[in-house]
DNA sequence: CGTTGGGTTGATCGACCTCAATAAAAGTGG
DNA sequence: CCACTTTTATTGAGGTCGATCAACCCAACG
């Protein structure tokens, strides 16, 4: 997942189908693929794009299917996961506003994507988008840099999954998520949690119960406050110490 | 890690410093970044490249340092790892002949790289290589496709780390490694293990002892044979069943 | 040969999982 | 707005897989 964002648009970037004016209001332009593009690149992307909306718990695409589209998330939140034949699930990431789905441009989806909340996105046909990349090297370079960032995050997640305790996992998750929200809505201590405890567990390689226990523990120790919609970080220093690389 | 390979070179691809003739003997061209490049791209890469060799257990680069170079591994093996302040280690990958180090082109190294055995590589100055990518979009596209593949492997590894048992982890590792060797040297059942049990443990989120126990278990059950230099897969079907997605 | 770095094996321990019950939200229909 | 159901979160008790601690083996090497 990579971020894009804006407040109110100096120039239209994020394309959409019905009204290209929507780009002008795109909340997530500055940090997205759309940022820092040349006018001709924006123009070309605009032509390809279709703005789509999803309710809570809808499927964008499924693991193993032909990858028809790539997406730029403009609002909401999405869980990306892989299933084992016996039902075990690993969430490989959460997509937030500004994130791009389909960086690897593979023919088949390597994972499934389901919305966690009502979600909006710019949808592009994969094949046409791939062709566009070949025509616009600067756009490709931007995408590649995003892929590099994504790869780096994936390696960080390997450390968390392979070598951290349950408490450290939860602390890392909260700190990392708050940083991502900070880029999106500027919040400094709030971290909304659109995903369930079960989702968090499947992201961190833990059970629901362990996630709940660690959250309770961190709250008891006054490192966080649990709110209806997520958490508030009371003692970022303590959390960062638990999460530190 | 991405693969490149060849037997004997139809045209020189893999660049190196002293004698550009070395490219003609490059054992790992076909699957590498160097494959499927235009003559002008090969020419440009050749100009940038320096052929370097390392003994066993030498450091190519370290986590946190300025990333001066990117590498194309032509022979040997390398461990890529991240360290936590308290000494815990997570190996994020093993680089084999044909693999490219530096896909993300970031300014700082996100991990350290140490050879597991005597290793040869084509070394490129990172900044110049990055400039070359902007000049040769086709090369950039090739690199991006490799990055996409790498990202997909990283997500597979997340499933292994987060949701698999010790036995499944070891089986997955052996199956995956044999597949990689198959592309390099065509071996169908042999999987050389240049890395120690400790390295395997730090790759799979296990201890040395557990890795050893699981290897012994698989050997006792006649799924593998442990040899001085690695393993031979006796019952690939059983191993794949343990590893299946 | 003594030393050193892996590797294997055994005995014990503990972090996290499993199973179970309860509590608190969030819908749903009257 | 209030019963009633369903979903999600929390808490507790007990079990287990893999970690930890500790020998021991063996091959490489000075």
PDB file of N, CA, C and O (backbone and C1' of nucleotides) in Angstrom, chain B residues 166 206-207 209-210 213, chain D residues 17-22:
ATOM      1  N   UNK B 166       5.909 -25.303  12.416  1.00  0.00           N
ATOM      2  CA  UNK B 166       7.345 -25.482  12.209  1.00  0.00           C
ATOM      3  C   UNK B 166       7.611 -26.471  11.072  1.00  0.00           C
ATOM      4  O   UNK B 166       8.435 -26.220  10.198  1.00  0.00           O
ATOM      5  N   UNK B 206      12.157 -19.529  13.504  1.00  0.00           N
ATOM      6  CA  UNK B 206      12.306 -20.699  14.374  1.00  0.00           C
ATOM      7  C   UNK B 206      13.698 -20.673  15.004  1.00  0.00           C
ATOM      8  O   UNK B 206      14.548 -19.883  14.624  1.00  0.00           O
ATOM      9  N   UNK B 207      13.934 -21.565  15.963  1.00  0.00           N
ATOM     10  CA  UNK B 207      15.274 -21.720  16.516  1.00  0.00           C
ATOM     11  C   UNK B 207      16.021 -22.807  15.740  1.00  0.00           C
ATOM     12  O   UNK B 207      15.408 -23.598  15.022  1.00  0.00           O
ATOM     13  N   UNK B 209      17.374 -25.437  16.919  1.00  0.00           N
ATOM     14  CA  UNK B 209      16.961 -26.750  17.401  1.00  0.00           C
ATOM     15  C   UNK B 209      15.702 -27.234  16.698  1.00  0.00           C
ATOM     16  O   UNK B 209      15.608 -28.392  16.289  1.00  0.00           O
ATOM     17  N   UNK B 210      14.743 -26.328  16.561  1.00  0.00           N
ATOM     18  CA  UNK B 210      13.492 -26.723  15.914  1.00  0.00           C
ATOM     19  C   UNK B 210      13.721 -27.063  14.446  1.00  0.00           C
ATOM     20  O   UNK B 210      13.168 -28.041  13.929  1.00  0.00           O
ATOM     21  N   UNK B 213      15.297 -30.460  14.372  1.00  0.00           N
ATOM     22  CA  UNK B 213      14.309 -31.495  14.694  1.00  0.00           C
ATOM     23  C   UNK B 213      13.379 -31.762  13.518  1.00  0.00           C
ATOM     24  O   UNK B 213      13.071 -32.928  13.209  1.00  0.00           O
TER      25      UNK B 213
ATOM     26  P    DC D  17       1.019 -29.781  19.959  1.00  0.00           P
ATOM     27  O5'  DC D  17       1.786 -28.786  18.983  1.00  0.00           O
ATOM     28  C5'  DC D  17       1.203 -27.518  18.674  1.00  0.00           C
ATOM     29  C4'  DC D  17       2.284 -26.450  18.727  1.00  0.00           C
ATOM     30  C3'  DC D  17       3.578 -26.825  18.005  1.00  0.00           C
ATOM     31  O3'  DC D  17       3.969 -25.708  17.226  1.00  0.00           O
ATOM     32  C1'  DC D  17       4.053 -26.239  20.256  1.00  0.00           C
ATOM     33  P    DG D  18       5.087 -25.850  16.096  1.00  0.00           P
ATOM     34  O5'  DG D  18       6.301 -25.084  16.767  1.00  0.00           O
ATOM     35  C5'  DG D  18       6.130 -23.718  17.099  1.00  0.00           C
ATOM     36  C4'  DG D  18       7.114 -23.314  18.164  1.00  0.00           C
ATOM     37  C3'  DG D  18       8.598 -23.487  17.814  1.00  0.00           C
ATOM     38  O3'  DG D  18       9.228 -22.264  18.095  1.00  0.00           O
ATOM     39  C1'  DG D  18       8.156 -24.425  19.906  1.00  0.00           C
ATOM     40  P    DA D  19      10.763 -21.954  18.062  1.00  0.00           P
ATOM     41  O5'  DA D  19      11.067 -21.612  19.591  1.00  0.00           O
ATOM     42  C5'  DA D  19      10.295 -20.604  20.224  1.00  0.00           C
ATOM     43  C4'  DA D  19      10.825 -20.325  21.615  1.00  0.00           C
ATOM     44  C3'  DA D  19      12.327 -20.087  21.702  1.00  0.00           C
ATOM     45  O3'  DA D  19      12.590 -19.080  22.675  1.00  0.00           O
ATOM     46  C1'  DA D  19      11.755 -22.047  22.915  1.00  0.00           C
ATOM     47  P    DT D  20      14.065 -18.612  22.969  1.00  0.00           P
ATOM     48  O5'  DT D  20      14.523 -19.486  24.223  1.00  0.00           O
ATOM     49  C5'  DT D  20      13.703 -19.513  25.378  1.00  0.00           C
ATOM     50  C4'  DT D  20      14.314 -20.441  26.410  1.00  0.00           C
ATOM     51  C3'  DT D  20      15.836 -20.312  26.575  1.00  0.00           C
ATOM     52  O3'  DT D  20      16.098 -20.205  27.973  1.00  0.00           O
ATOM     53  C1'  DT D  20      15.240 -22.568  26.249  1.00  0.00           C
ATOM     54  P    DC D  21      17.545 -19.753  28.514  1.00  0.00           P
ATOM     55  O5'  DC D  21      18.147 -21.126  29.050  1.00  0.00           O
ATOM     56  C5'  DC D  21      17.371 -21.933  29.918  1.00  0.00           C
ATOM     57  C4'  DC D  21      18.035 -23.277  30.122  1.00  0.00           C
ATOM     58  C3'  DC D  21      19.566 -23.243  30.184  1.00  0.00           C
ATOM     59  O3'  DC D  21      19.985 -24.076  31.255  1.00  0.00           O
ATOM     60  C1'  DC D  21      18.873 -24.799  28.578  1.00  0.00           C
ATOM     61  P    DA D  22      21.547 -24.178  31.664  1.00  0.00           P
ATOM     62  O5'  DA D  22      21.980 -25.612  31.126  1.00  0.00           O
ATOM     63  C5'  DA D  22      21.120 -26.730  31.312  1.00  0.00           C
ATOM     64  C4'  DA D  22      21.691 -27.941  30.618  1.00  0.00           C
ATOM     65  C3'  DA D  22      23.219 -27.959  30.494  1.00  0.00           C
ATOM     66  O3'  DA D  22      23.703 -29.249  30.824  1.00  0.00           O
ATOM     67  C1'  DA D  22      22.228 -28.356  28.405  1.00  0.00           C
TER      68       DA D  22
END
